[in-house]
mmCIF file of N, CA and C in Angstrom:
data_model
loop_
_atom_site.group_PDB
_atom_site.id
_atom_site.type_symbol
_atom_site.label_atom_id
_atom_site.label_comp_id
_atom_site.label_asym_id
_atom_site.label_seq_id
_atom_site.Cartn_x
_atom_site.Cartn_y
_atom_site.Cartn_z
ATOM 1 N N LEU A 1 -5.875 2.735 51.125
ATOM 2 C CA LEU A 1 -4.594 2.110 50.903
ATOM 3 C C LEU A 1 -3.541 3.205 50.978
ATOM 4 N N ALA A 2 -2.772 3.207 52.023
ATOM 5 C CA ALA A 2 -1.758 4.249 52.213
ATOM 6 C C ALA A 2 -0.369 3.636 52.094
ATOM 7 N N VAL A 3 -0.004 3.322 50.871
ATOM 8 C CA VAL A 3 1.331 2.804 50.557
ATOM 9 C C VAL A 3 1.826 3.573 49.336
ATOM 10 N N PRO A 4 3.128 3.549 49.056
ATOM 11 C CA PRO A 4 3.611 4.229 47.850
ATOM 12 C C PRO A 4 2.875 3.732 46.603
ATOM 13 N N SER A 5 2.621 4.627 45.678
ATOM 14 C CA SER A 5 1.813 4.270 44.509
ATOM 15 C C SER A 5 2.433 3.157 43.665
ATOM 16 N N PHE A 6 3.753 2.988 43.695
ATOM 17 C CA PHE A 6 4.347 1.901 42.910
ATOM 18 C C PHE A 6 3.915 0.528 43.430
ATOM 19 N N ALA A 7 3.411 0.456 44.646
ATOM 20 C CA ALA A 7 3.000 -0.820 45.239
ATOM 21 C C ALA A 7 1.505 -1.102 45.111
ATOM 22 N N HIS A 8 0.729 -0.164 44.586
ATOM 23 C CA HIS A 8 -0.717 -0.350 44.532
ATOM 24 C C HIS A 8 -1.123 -1.624 43.798
ATOM 25 N N GLY A 9 -0.484 -1.915 42.684
ATOM 26 C CA GLY A 9 -0.869 -3.086 41.887
ATOM 27 C C GLY A 9 -0.822 -4.381 42.676
ATOM 28 N N GLN A 10 0.234 -4.587 43.434
ATOM 29 C CA GLN A 10 0.341 -5.840 44.199
ATOM 30 C C GLN A 10 -0.718 -5.908 45.293
ATOM 31 N N TYR A 11 -1.093 -4.757 45.854
ATOM 32 C CA TYR A 11 -2.153 -4.758 46.856
ATOM 33 C C TYR A 11 -3.512 -4.999 46.214
ATOM 34 N N PHE A 12 -3.757 -4.410 45.042
ATOM 35 C CA PHE A 12 -5.015 -4.668 44.339
ATOM 36 C C PHE A 12 -5.171 -6.166 44.085
ATOM 37 N N GLU A 13 -4.098 -6.812 43.665
ATOM 38 C CA GLU A 13 -4.150 -8.261 43.423
ATOM 39 C C GLU A 13 -4.425 -9.028 44.719
ATOM 40 N N ALA A 14 -3.769 -8.642 45.795
ATOM 41 C CA ALA A 14 -3.949 -9.345 47.072
ATOM 42 C C ALA A 14 -5.351 -9.153 47.635
ATOM 43 N N PHE A 15 -5.928 -7.961 47.454
ATOM 44 C CA PHE A 15 -7.268 -7.665 47.979
ATOM 45 C C PHE A 15 -8.382 -8.216 47.111
ATOM 46 N N GLU A 16 -8.091 -8.528 45.859
ATOM 47 C CA GLU A 16 -9.127 -8.894 44.885
ATOM 48 C C GLU A 16 -10.127 -9.930 45.412
ATOM 49 N N PRO A 17 -9.700 -11.009 46.054
ATOM 50 C CA PRO A 17 -10.695 -11.994 46.506
ATOM 51 C C PRO A 17 -11.680 -11.439 47.543
ATOM 52 N N TYR A 18 -11.338 -10.356 48.205
ATOM 53 C CA TYR A 18 -12.157 -9.814 49.282
ATOM 54 C C TYR A 18 -12.988 -8.611 48.867
ATOM 55 N N ILE A 19 -12.799 -8.136 47.657
ATOM 56 C CA ILE A 19 -13.509 -6.959 47.178
ATOM 57 C C ILE A 19 -14.881 -7.372 46.670
ATOM 58 N N LYS A 20 -15.889 -6.722 47.233
ATOM 59 C CA LYS A 20 -17.280 -7.009 46.861
ATOM 60 C C LYS A 20 -17.872 -5.826 46.099
ATOM 61 N N LYS A 21 -19.026 -6.056 45.519
ATOM 62 C CA LYS A 21 -19.744 -5.009 44.782
ATOM 63 C C LYS A 21 -19.939 -3.796 45.691
ATOM 64 N N ASP A 22 -19.780 -2.609 45.127
ATOM 65 C CA ASP A 22 -19.947 -1.323 45.804
ATOM 66 C C ASP A 22 -18.842 -0.993 46.811
ATOM 67 N N THR A 23 -17.734 -1.721 46.755
ATOM 68 C CA THR A 23 -16.580 -1.386 47.592
ATOM 69 C C THR A 23 -15.991 -0.058 47.117
ATOM 70 N N VAL A 24 -15.563 0.770 48.051
ATOM 71 C CA VAL A 24 -14.853 2.005 47.729
ATOM 72 C C VAL A 24 -13.374 1.764 48.037
ATOM 73 N N ILE A 25 -12.537 1.936 47.030
ATOM 74 C CA ILE A 25 -11.098 1.748 47.186
ATOM 75 C C ILE A 25 -10.455 3.128 47.090
ATOM 76 N N ALA A 26 -9.866 3.576 48.199
ATOM 77 C CA ALA A 26 -9.241 4.893 48.248
ATOM 78 C C ALA A 26 -7.739 4.726 48.387
ATOM 79 N N CYS A 27 -6.990 5.438 47.563
ATOM 80 C CA CYS A 27 -5.531 5.369 47.577
ATOM 81 C C CYS A 27 -4.968 6.749 47.850
ATOM 82 N N MET A 28 -3.990 6.767 48.737
ATOM 83 C CA MET A 28 -3.377 8.031 49.083
ATOM 84 C C MET A 28 -1.902 7.795 49.344
ATOM 85 N N PRO A 29 -1.024 8.316 48.556
ATOM 86 C CA PRO A 29 -1.275 9.103 47.354
ATOM 87 C C PRO A 29 -1.528 8.183 46.160
ATOM 88 N N ALA A 30 -2.238 8.690 45.194
ATOM 89 C CA ALA A 30 -2.500 7.921 43.973
ATOM 90 C C ALA A 30 -1.758 8.571 42.818
ATOM 91 N N ARG A 31 -1.347 7.766 41.888
ATOM 92 C CA ARG A 31 -0.691 8.314 40.699
ATOM 93 C C ARG A 31 -1.691 8.373 39.553
ATOM 94 N N SER A 32 -1.357 9.091 38.524
ATOM 95 C CA SER A 32 -2.212 9.109 37.339
ATOM 96 C C SER A 32 -2.353 7.696 36.818
ATOM 97 N N GLY A 33 -3.556 7.323 36.462
ATOM 98 C CA GLY A 33 -3.797 5.987 35.936
ATOM 99 C C GLY A 33 -4.070 4.944 37.002
ATOM 100 N N GLY A 34 -4.218 5.363 38.249
ATOM 101 C CA GLY A 34 -4.514 4.401 39.318
ATOM 102 C C GLY A 34 -5.793 3.630 39.058
ATOM 103 N N ASP A 35 -6.790 4.312 38.504
ATOM 104 C CA ASP A 35 -8.043 3.640 38.172
ATOM 105 C C ASP A 35 -7.853 2.626 37.044
ATOM 106 N N LEU A 36 -6.957 2.939 36.110
ATOM 107 C CA LEU A 36 -6.674 2.001 35.019
ATOM 108 C C LEU A 36 -5.918 0.777 35.537
ATOM 109 N N LEU A 37 -5.002 0.999 36.468
ATOM 110 C CA LEU A 37 -4.283 -0.116 37.089
ATOM 111 C C LEU A 37 -5.253 -1.005 37.849
ATOM 112 N N LEU A 38 -6.172 -0.387 38.587
ATOM 113 C CA LEU A 38 -7.182 -1.154 39.318
ATOM 114 C C LEU A 38 -7.994 -2.012 38.345
ATOM 115 N N ALA A 39 -8.428 -1.417 37.239
ATOM 116 C CA ALA A 39 -9.219 -2.164 36.245
ATOM 117 C C ALA A 39 -8.420 -3.319 35.667
ATOM 118 N N ALA A 40 -7.137 -3.110 35.425
ATOM 119 C CA ALA A 40 -6.289 -4.174 34.877
ATOM 120 C C ALA A 40 -6.122 -5.316 35.867
ATOM 121 N N LYS A 41 -6.037 -4.997 37.148
ATOM 122 C CA LYS A 41 -5.825 -6.031 38.167
ATOM 123 C C LYS A 41 -7.117 -6.748 38.554
ATOM 124 N N LEU A 42 -8.260 -6.020 38.535
ATOM 125 C CA LEU A 42 -9.524 -6.623 38.967
ATOM 126 C C LEU A 42 -10.374 -7.150 37.823
ATOM 127 N N GLY A 43 -10.070 -6.746 36.606
ATOM 128 C CA GLY A 43 -10.881 -7.185 35.473
ATOM 129 C C GLY A 43 -12.305 -6.662 35.587
ATOM 130 N N LYS A 44 -13.278 -7.486 35.240
ATOM 131 C CA LYS A 44 -14.689 -7.097 35.222
ATOM 132 C C LYS A 44 -15.176 -6.632 36.596
ATOM 133 N N LYS A 45 -14.579 -7.157 37.658
ATOM 134 C CA LYS A 45 -14.968 -6.774 39.015
ATOM 135 C C LYS A 45 -14.792 -5.267 39.247
ATOM 136 N N ALA A 46 -13.870 -4.635 38.537
ATOM 137 C CA ALA A 46 -13.609 -3.200 38.693
ATOM 138 C C ALA A 46 -14.822 -2.361 38.303
ATOM 139 N N ASP A 47 -15.706 -2.899 37.464
ATOM 140 C CA ASP A 47 -16.903 -2.166 37.054
ATOM 141 C C ASP A 47 -17.849 -1.908 38.219
ATOM 142 N N ASP A 48 -17.734 -2.690 39.284
ATOM 143 C CA ASP A 48 -18.664 -2.604 40.407
ATOM 144 C C ASP A 48 -18.073 -1.947 41.646
ATOM 145 N N VAL A 49 -16.912 -1.302 41.512
ATOM 146 C CA VAL A 49 -16.293 -0.624 42.653
ATOM 147 C C VAL A 49 -16.078 0.853 42.321
ATOM 148 N N THR A 50 -15.844 1.642 43.335
ATOM 149 C CA THR A 50 -15.525 3.056 43.167
ATOM 150 C C THR A 50 -14.072 3.265 43.560
ATOM 151 N N PHE A 51 -13.338 3.972 42.724
ATOM 152 C CA PHE A 51 -11.938 4.270 42.998
ATOM 153 C C PHE A 51 -11.822 5.745 43.359
ATOM 154 N N VAL A 52 -11.142 6.027 44.472
ATOM 155 C CA VAL A 52 -10.861 7.402 44.894
ATOM 156 C C VAL A 52 -9.352 7.549 44.975
ATOM 157 N N GLY A 53 -8.821 8.501 44.236
ATOM 158 C CA GLY A 53 -7.385 8.743 44.252
ATOM 159 C C GLY A 53 -7.084 10.120 44.815
ATOM 160 N N PHE A 54 -6.333 10.168 45.899
ATOM 161 C CA PHE A 54 -5.932 11.433 46.518
ATOM 162 C C PHE A 54 -4.575 11.854 45.972
ATOM 163 N N GLU A 55 -4.382 13.154 45.807
ATOM 164 C CA GLU A 55 -3.141 13.664 45.224
ATOM 165 C C GLU A 55 -1.933 13.471 46.131
ATOM 166 N N THR A 56 -2.158 13.438 47.424
ATOM 167 C CA THR A 56 -1.062 13.361 48.376
ATOM 168 C C THR A 56 -1.600 12.889 49.718
ATOM 169 N N LEU A 57 -0.730 12.749 50.682
ATOM 170 C CA LEU A 57 -1.152 12.477 52.050
ATOM 171 C C LEU A 57 -1.553 13.789 52.720
ATOM 172 N N PRO A 58 -2.442 13.748 53.710
ATOM 173 C CA PRO A 58 -2.845 14.993 54.373
ATOM 174 C C PRO A 58 -1.836 15.506 55.396
ATOM 175 N N TRP A 59 -0.729 14.792 55.573
ATOM 176 C CA TRP A 59 0.274 15.203 56.545
ATOM 177 C C TRP A 59 1.641 15.265 55.887
ATOM 178 N N ALA A 60 2.486 16.118 56.403
ATOM 179 C CA ALA A 60 3.904 16.111 56.055
ATOM 180 C C ALA A 60 4.585 15.334 57.179
ATOM 181 N N CYS A 61 5.189 14.199 56.839
ATOM 182 C CA CYS A 61 5.754 13.298 57.854
ATOM 183 C C CYS A 61 7.176 12.887 57.486
ATOM 184 N N ARG A 62 7.928 12.507 58.487
ATOM 185 C CA ARG A 62 9.255 11.939 58.283
ATOM 186 C C ARG A 62 9.457 10.818 59.296
ATOM 187 N N PHE A 63 10.088 9.738 58.835
ATOM 188 C CA PHE A 63 10.432 8.664 59.762
ATOM 189 C C PHE A 63 11.484 9.165 60.741
ATOM 190 N N THR A 64 11.286 8.834 62.005
ATOM 191 C CA THR A 64 12.309 9.131 62.996
ATOM 192 C C THR A 64 12.964 7.843 63.485
ATOM 193 N N ASP A 65 12.262 6.726 63.310
ATOM 194 C CA ASP A 65 12.804 5.398 63.614
ATOM 195 C C ASP A 65 12.167 4.458 62.595
ATOM 196 N N TRP A 66 12.905 4.118 61.539
ATOM 197 C CA TRP A 66 12.371 3.392 60.383
ATOM 198 C C TRP A 66 11.492 2.209 60.804
ATOM 199 N N GLY A 67 10.257 2.200 60.306
ATOM 200 C CA GLY A 67 9.321 1.119 60.556
ATOM 201 C C GLY A 67 8.682 1.131 61.931
ATOM 202 N N LYS A 68 9.041 2.112 62.755
ATOM 203 C CA LYS A 68 8.517 2.141 64.122
ATOM 204 C C LYS A 68 7.886 3.481 64.505
ATOM 205 N N LYS A 69 8.466 4.560 64.046
ATOM 206 C CA LYS A 69 8.016 5.866 64.518
ATOM 207 C C LYS A 69 8.195 6.927 63.430
ATOM 208 N N ALA A 70 7.204 7.808 63.347
ATOM 209 C CA ALA A 70 7.277 8.937 62.419
ATOM 210 C C ALA A 70 6.877 10.203 63.149
ATOM 211 N N THR A 71 7.383 11.306 62.668
ATOM 212 C CA THR A 71 7.032 12.605 63.218
ATOM 213 C C THR A 71 6.153 13.327 62.208
ATOM 214 N N ILE A 72 5.025 13.833 62.667
ATOM 215 C CA ILE A 72 4.152 14.628 61.809
ATOM 216 C C ILE A 72 4.629 16.069 61.904
ATOM 217 N N LEU A 73 5.091 16.592 60.776
ATOM 218 C CA LEU A 73 5.640 17.946 60.735
ATOM 219 C C LEU A 73 4.561 18.992 60.541
ATOM 220 N N GLY A 74 3.439 18.579 59.966
ATOM 221 C CA GLY A 74 2.351 19.522 59.727
ATOM 222 C C GLY A 74 1.192 18.839 59.036
ATOM 223 N N THR A 75 0.050 19.484 59.061
ATOM 224 C CA THR A 75 -1.154 18.986 58.400
ATOM 225 C C THR A 75 -1.511 19.940 57.273
ATOM 226 N N LYS A 76 -1.805 19.383 56.117
ATOM 227 C CA LYS A 76 -2.167 20.202 54.955
ATOM 228 C C LYS A 76 -3.595 20.694 55.108
ATOM 229 N N GLY A 77 -3.862 21.908 54.668
ATOM 230 C CA GLY A 77 -5.190 22.490 54.788
ATOM 231 C C GLY A 77 -6.233 21.803 53.930
ATOM 232 N N SER A 78 -5.823 21.300 52.778
ATOM 233 C CA SER A 78 -6.740 20.592 51.888
ATOM 234 C C SER A 78 -5.927 19.755 50.903
ATOM 235 N N ILE A 79 -6.562 18.730 50.383
ATOM 236 C CA ILE A 79 -5.960 17.919 49.314
ATOM 237 C C ILE A 79 -7.070 17.611 48.301
ATOM 238 N N LEU A 80 -6.659 17.375 47.079
ATOM 239 C CA LEU A 80 -7.612 17.068 46.018
ATOM 240 C C LEU A 80 -7.784 15.561 45.848
ATOM 241 N N ALA A 81 -8.935 15.169 45.332
ATOM 242 C CA ALA A 81 -9.197 13.764 45.050
ATOM 243 C C ALA A 81 -9.976 13.644 43.755
ATOM 244 N N ALA A 82 -9.806 12.517 43.094
ATOM 245 C CA ALA A 82 -10.591 12.202 41.896
ATOM 246 C C ALA A 82 -11.344 10.908 42.180
ATOM 247 N N VAL A 83 -12.597 10.859 41.742
ATOM 248 C CA VAL A 83 -13.447 9.693 41.979
ATOM 249 C C VAL A 83 -13.878 9.134 40.635
ATOM 250 N N THR A 84 -13.646 7.828 40.460
ATOM 251 C CA THR A 84 -14.106 7.170 39.226
ATOM 252 C C THR A 84 -14.865 5.908 39.561
#
């Protein structure tokens, strides 16, 4: 899920009917508490999924034409992730 972290909750709710046991849900970038938000939105179903939260995107990007085109300014050498 590559959307701003403030929007994760609405996507978790929208995806909920399609999430099956052992699904891996990866968010980039993720904010602190992303796993708690997932649990709040999915309820008991969250016990059967894996959440991966990345600290940032692997690229430095800027929109050059809003909603149509972006320029990749560089690629980061590494990024951190947490798995719950």
